[in-house]
Amino acid sequence: DRPALADALRRLMRAGWPLDGASDHGVSEALYLRDPDGNGVELYRDRPEAEWPRDAAGKLAMHTRRLDLQGLLSD
């Protein structure tokens, strides 16, 4: 859930662990980083289906936008 993702971000920040990126996909929010071996890691939370973005026809309208990290931490 969102509080758990925010907690993960706080812990990464306290540890000084760099993020490779952070995205809002409409249906989910994700943090991207690398483990000590250089493997890509994605930490994410799915939004409830009722919050998924839809177009005028009601079809799923996913996107990739920059995740508002301050907003995540504020919630």
XYZ file of C-alpha atoms in Angstrom:
75
model
C 0.000 0.000 0.000
C 1.030 3.641 -0.246
C 2.158 4.033 3.376
C 4.441 1.000 2.974
C 5.936 2.422 -0.237
C 6.498 5.759 1.529
C 8.168 3.914 4.402
C 10.466 2.099 1.962
C 11.401 5.449 0.389
C 12.151 6.975 3.811
C 14.406 4.033 4.695
C 16.242 4.254 1.362
C 16.766 7.979 1.872
C 18.051 7.476 5.441
C 20.486 4.850 4.143
C 21.637 7.162 1.351
C 20.633 4.546 -1.233
C 20.229 6.155 -4.678
C 17.135 5.719 -6.797
C 17.403 5.059 -10.526
C 13.937 6.516 -10.971
C 10.411 6.826 -9.641
C 7.283 6.580 -11.797
C 3.539 6.979 -11.590
C 1.908 4.606 -14.096
C -1.661 5.489 -13.211
C -2.366 1.948 -12.027
C 0.719 1.807 -9.811
C 3.512 3.845 -8.255
C 7.074 2.543 -8.422
C 10.565 3.201 -7.110
C 13.528 1.873 -9.132
C 16.969 1.130 -7.713
C 19.897 -1.290 -7.971
C 20.986 -3.844 -5.406
C 24.657 -4.192 -4.391
C 25.238 -6.584 -7.314
C 23.822 -4.094 -9.818
C 20.521 -5.920 -10.363
C 17.528 -3.705 -11.036
C 14.906 -3.676 -8.293
C 11.372 -2.281 -8.475
C 9.413 -1.495 -5.333
C 5.820 -0.648 -6.157
C 2.269 -0.517 -4.997
C -0.823 -1.079 -7.106
C -3.606 1.465 -6.895
C -7.125 0.162 -6.264
C -8.826 -0.548 -9.587
C -11.413 2.163 -8.892
C -8.569 4.747 -9.111
C -7.140 3.535 -12.438
C -7.154 6.171 -15.199
C -9.698 5.590 -17.949
C -10.303 7.247 -21.294
C -13.683 8.591 -22.460
C -14.671 5.089 -23.622
C -13.836 3.612 -20.233
C -10.716 1.809 -21.428
C -7.615 1.689 -19.286
C -5.334 4.674 -19.988
C -2.003 3.872 -18.337
C 0.787 6.428 -18.468
C 4.305 6.978 -17.199
C 4.853 10.172 -15.263
C 7.370 11.272 -12.688
C 6.314 10.101 -9.241
C 5.820 12.960 -6.785
C 8.177 11.771 -4.053
C 7.318 14.639 -1.688
C 3.619 13.850 -2.122
C 4.316 10.183 -1.401
C 6.220 11.097 1.762
C 3.476 13.521 2.849
C 0.688 10.942 2.690
